[in-house]
Short mmCIF file of C-alpha atoms in Angstrom, two decimals:
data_model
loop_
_atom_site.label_atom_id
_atom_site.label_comp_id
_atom_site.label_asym_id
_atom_site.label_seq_id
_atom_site.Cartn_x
_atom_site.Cartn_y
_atom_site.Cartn_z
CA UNK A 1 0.00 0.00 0.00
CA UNK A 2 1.16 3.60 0.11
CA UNK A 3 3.30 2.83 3.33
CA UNK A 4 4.88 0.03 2.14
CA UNK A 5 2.63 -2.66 3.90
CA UNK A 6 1.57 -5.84 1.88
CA UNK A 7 -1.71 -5.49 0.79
CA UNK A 8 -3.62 -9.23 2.11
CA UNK A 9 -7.20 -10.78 0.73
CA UNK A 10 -10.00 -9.12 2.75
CA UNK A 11 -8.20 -5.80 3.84
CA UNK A 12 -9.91 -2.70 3.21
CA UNK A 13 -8.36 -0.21 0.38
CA UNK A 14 -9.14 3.20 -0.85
CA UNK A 15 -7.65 3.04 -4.16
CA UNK A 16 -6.15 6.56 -5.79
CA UNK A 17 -4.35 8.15 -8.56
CA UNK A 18 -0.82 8.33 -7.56
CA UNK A 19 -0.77 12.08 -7.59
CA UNK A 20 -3.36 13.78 -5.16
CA UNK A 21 -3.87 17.06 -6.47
CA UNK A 22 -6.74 18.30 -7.94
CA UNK A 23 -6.00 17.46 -11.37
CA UNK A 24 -5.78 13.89 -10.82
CA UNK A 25 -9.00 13.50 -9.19
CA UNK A 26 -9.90 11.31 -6.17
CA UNK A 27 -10.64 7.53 -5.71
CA UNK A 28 -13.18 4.75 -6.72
CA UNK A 29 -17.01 5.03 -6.49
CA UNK A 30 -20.00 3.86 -8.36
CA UNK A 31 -22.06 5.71 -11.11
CA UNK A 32 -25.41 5.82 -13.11
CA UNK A 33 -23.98 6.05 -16.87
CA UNK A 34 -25.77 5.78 -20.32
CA UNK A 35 -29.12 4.41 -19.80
CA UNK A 36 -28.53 2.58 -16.37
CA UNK A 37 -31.42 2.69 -13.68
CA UNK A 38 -28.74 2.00 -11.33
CA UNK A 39 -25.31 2.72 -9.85
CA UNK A 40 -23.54 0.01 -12.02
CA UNK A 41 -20.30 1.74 -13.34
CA UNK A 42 -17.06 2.22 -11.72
CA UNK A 43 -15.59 5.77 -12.08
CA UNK A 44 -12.61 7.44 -10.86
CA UNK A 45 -14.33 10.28 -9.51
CA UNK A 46 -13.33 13.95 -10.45
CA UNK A 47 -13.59 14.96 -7.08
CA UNK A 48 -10.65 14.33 -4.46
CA UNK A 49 -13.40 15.37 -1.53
CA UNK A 50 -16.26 13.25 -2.46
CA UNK A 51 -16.41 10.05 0.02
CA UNK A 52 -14.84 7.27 -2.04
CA UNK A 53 -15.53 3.36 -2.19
CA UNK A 54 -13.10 1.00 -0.79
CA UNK A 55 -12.39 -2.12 -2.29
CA UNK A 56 -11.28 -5.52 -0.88
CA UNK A 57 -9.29 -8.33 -2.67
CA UNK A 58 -9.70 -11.97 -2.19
CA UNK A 59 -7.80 -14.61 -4.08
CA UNK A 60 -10.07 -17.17 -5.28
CA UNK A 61 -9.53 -20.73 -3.67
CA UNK A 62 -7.40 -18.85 -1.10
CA UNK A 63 -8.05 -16.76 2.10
CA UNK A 64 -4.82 -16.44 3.53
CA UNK A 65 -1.76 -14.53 1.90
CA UNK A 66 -0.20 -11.97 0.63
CA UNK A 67 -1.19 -10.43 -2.46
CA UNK A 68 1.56 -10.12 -4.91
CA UNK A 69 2.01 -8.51 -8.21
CA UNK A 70 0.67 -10.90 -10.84
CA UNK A 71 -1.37 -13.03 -8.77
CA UNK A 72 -4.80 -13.15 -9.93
CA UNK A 73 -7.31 -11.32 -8.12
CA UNK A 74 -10.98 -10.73 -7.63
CA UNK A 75 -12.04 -6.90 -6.54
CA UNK A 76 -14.84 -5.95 -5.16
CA UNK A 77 -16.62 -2.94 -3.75
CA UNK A 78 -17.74 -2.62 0.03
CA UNK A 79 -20.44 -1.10 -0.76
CA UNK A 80 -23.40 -1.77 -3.29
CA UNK A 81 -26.44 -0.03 -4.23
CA UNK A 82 -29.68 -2.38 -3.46
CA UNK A 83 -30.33 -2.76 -7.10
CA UNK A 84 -27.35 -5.39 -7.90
CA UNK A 85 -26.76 -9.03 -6.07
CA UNK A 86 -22.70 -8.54 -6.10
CA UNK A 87 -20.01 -5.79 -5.43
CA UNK A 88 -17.72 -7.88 -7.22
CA UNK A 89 -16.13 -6.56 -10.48
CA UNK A 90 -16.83 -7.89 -13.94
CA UNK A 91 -16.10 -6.31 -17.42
CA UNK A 92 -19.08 -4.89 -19.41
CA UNK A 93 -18.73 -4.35 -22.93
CA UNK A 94 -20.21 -0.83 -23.87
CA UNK A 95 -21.27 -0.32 -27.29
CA UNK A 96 -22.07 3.08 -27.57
CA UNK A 97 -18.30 4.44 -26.50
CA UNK A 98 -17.18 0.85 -27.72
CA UNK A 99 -15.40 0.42 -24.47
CA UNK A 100 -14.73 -2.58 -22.31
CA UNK A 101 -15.48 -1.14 -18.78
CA UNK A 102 -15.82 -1.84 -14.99
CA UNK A 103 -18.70 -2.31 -13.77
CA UNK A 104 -20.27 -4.74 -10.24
CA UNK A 105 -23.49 -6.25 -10.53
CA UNK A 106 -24.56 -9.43 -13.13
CA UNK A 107 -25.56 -9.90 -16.93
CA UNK A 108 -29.18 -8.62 -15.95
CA UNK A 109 -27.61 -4.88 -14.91
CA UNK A 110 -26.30 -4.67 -18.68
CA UNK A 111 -29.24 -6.35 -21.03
CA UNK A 112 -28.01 -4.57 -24.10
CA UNK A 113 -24.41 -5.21 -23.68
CA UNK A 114 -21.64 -7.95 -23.21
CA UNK A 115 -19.94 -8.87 -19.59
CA UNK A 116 -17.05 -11.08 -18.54
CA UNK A 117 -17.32 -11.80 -15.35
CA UNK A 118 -15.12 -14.97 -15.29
CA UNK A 119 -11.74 -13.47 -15.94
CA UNK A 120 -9.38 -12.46 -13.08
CA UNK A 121 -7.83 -8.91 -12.18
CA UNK A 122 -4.05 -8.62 -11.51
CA UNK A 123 -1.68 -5.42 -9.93
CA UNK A 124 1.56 -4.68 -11.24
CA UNK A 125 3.62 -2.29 -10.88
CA UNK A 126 3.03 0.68 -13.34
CA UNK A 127 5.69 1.14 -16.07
CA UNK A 128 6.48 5.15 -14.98
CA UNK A 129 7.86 3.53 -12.26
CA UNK A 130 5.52 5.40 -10.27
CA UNK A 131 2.42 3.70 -8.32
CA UNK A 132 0.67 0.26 -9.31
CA UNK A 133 -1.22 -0.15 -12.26
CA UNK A 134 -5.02 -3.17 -12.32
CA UNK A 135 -4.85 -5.25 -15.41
CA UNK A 136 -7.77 -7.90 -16.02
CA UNK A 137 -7.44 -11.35 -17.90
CA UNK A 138 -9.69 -13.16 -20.10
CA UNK A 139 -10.30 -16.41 -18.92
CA UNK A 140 -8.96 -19.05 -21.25
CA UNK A 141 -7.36 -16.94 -23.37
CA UNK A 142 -3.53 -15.33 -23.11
CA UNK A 143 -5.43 -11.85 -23.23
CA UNK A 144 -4.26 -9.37 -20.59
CA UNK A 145 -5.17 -5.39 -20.97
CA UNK A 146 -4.25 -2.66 -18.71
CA UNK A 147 -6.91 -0.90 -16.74
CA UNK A 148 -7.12 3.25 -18.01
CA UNK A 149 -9.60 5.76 -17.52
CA UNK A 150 -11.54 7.43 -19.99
CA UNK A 151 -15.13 9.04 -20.30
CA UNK A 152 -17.10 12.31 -20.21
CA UNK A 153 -16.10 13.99 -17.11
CA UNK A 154 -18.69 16.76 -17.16
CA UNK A 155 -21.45 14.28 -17.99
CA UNK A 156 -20.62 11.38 -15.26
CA UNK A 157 -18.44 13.02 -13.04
CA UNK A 158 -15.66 11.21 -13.43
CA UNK A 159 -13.90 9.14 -15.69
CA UNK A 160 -14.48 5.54 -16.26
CA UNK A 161 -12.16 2.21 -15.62
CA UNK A 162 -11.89 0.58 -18.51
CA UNK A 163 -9.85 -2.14 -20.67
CA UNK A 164 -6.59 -0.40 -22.66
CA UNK A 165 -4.01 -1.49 -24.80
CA UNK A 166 -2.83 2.23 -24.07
CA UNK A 167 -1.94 4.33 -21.06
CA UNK A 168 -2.30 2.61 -18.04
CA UNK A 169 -3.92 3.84 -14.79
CA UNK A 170 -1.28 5.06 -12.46
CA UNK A 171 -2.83 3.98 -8.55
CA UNK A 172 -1.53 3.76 -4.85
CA UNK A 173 -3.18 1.96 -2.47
CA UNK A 174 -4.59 3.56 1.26
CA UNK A 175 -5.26 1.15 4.23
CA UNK A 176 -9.05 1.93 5.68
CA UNK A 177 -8.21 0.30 8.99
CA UNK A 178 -6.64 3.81 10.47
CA UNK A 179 -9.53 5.80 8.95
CA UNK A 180 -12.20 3.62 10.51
CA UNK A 181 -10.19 3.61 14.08
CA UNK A 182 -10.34 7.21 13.77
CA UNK A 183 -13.92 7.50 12.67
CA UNK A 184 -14.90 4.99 15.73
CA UNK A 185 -12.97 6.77 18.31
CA UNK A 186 -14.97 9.88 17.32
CA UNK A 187 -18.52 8.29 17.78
#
């Protein structure tokens, strides 16, 4: 994570762009997009004071661990709207920006459009040297693609994860265990 601390299946992890300033944005949360009736899409959210989502990784078939770069990973959200059975990640294939994106949720949240939900995610580190980068694999095939952003910030707020063959997402990873100590010792 951002202090140097393994990162283990079932921890709790705000994940941001590696710079914080303004211009970068802030971290993860869900979003409404195209014609969706519910908060379906992952974004990177233009705002670095909104309250973001944290995610938790598990690696399937094993609780246990460390989580290193390259082993694959399932992701999913903490939290999830009441519209959608699973948090978990998948890929959703959008036609109208023909992008492969990020979404949570099942086949029945996207009825006009293509998911993969049986691939795995990875981390690496990011080629600048600088941060992490989420990379998701096709299952069965040797098919690997970088996670970017991309979208219509004005329109959704934020941009959206999706597949790339281009420039990778540049993240860090933030612990939520000394936020929610904090929050608790408050209340």
């Amino acid at each position: 994570d951002l202090h140097g601390t393994p990162i283990f299946p079932g921890g709790k992890y705000y994940i941001f762009p590696v710079s914080h300033d303004d211009t970068y944005g802030g971290g993860l949360r869900l979003a409404k997009t195209g014609d969706s009736k519910c908060e379906v899409t992952a974004l990177q959210d233009d705002n670095i004071v909104i309250d973001n989502i944290p995610v938790k990784f598990s690696i399937p078939g094993i609780s246990p661990g460390i989580i290193f770069t390259g082993t694959p990973i399932e992701i999913e959200f903490t939290k999830k709207p009441s519209c959608v059975e699973s948090s978990k990640w998948l890929i959703f294939v959008d036609d109208v920006i023909q992008k492969a994106c990020v979404g949570i949720g099942g086949p029945e949240n996207y009825p006009h459009f293509k998911t993969l939900n049986d691939g795995r995610f990875y981390i690496e580190k990011h080629e600048s040297g600088l941060g992490y980068k989420l990379g998701y694999c096709v299952k069965d095939s040797p098919t690997c693609l970088d996670i970017g952003r991309s979208g219509n910030v004005t329109e959704e707020g934020g941009f959206r994860l999706n597949l790339t063959h281009q420039v990778a997402f540049a993240v860090e990873f933030v612990d939520v265990t000394p936020f929610e100590a904090r929050i608790k010792s408050v209340v």
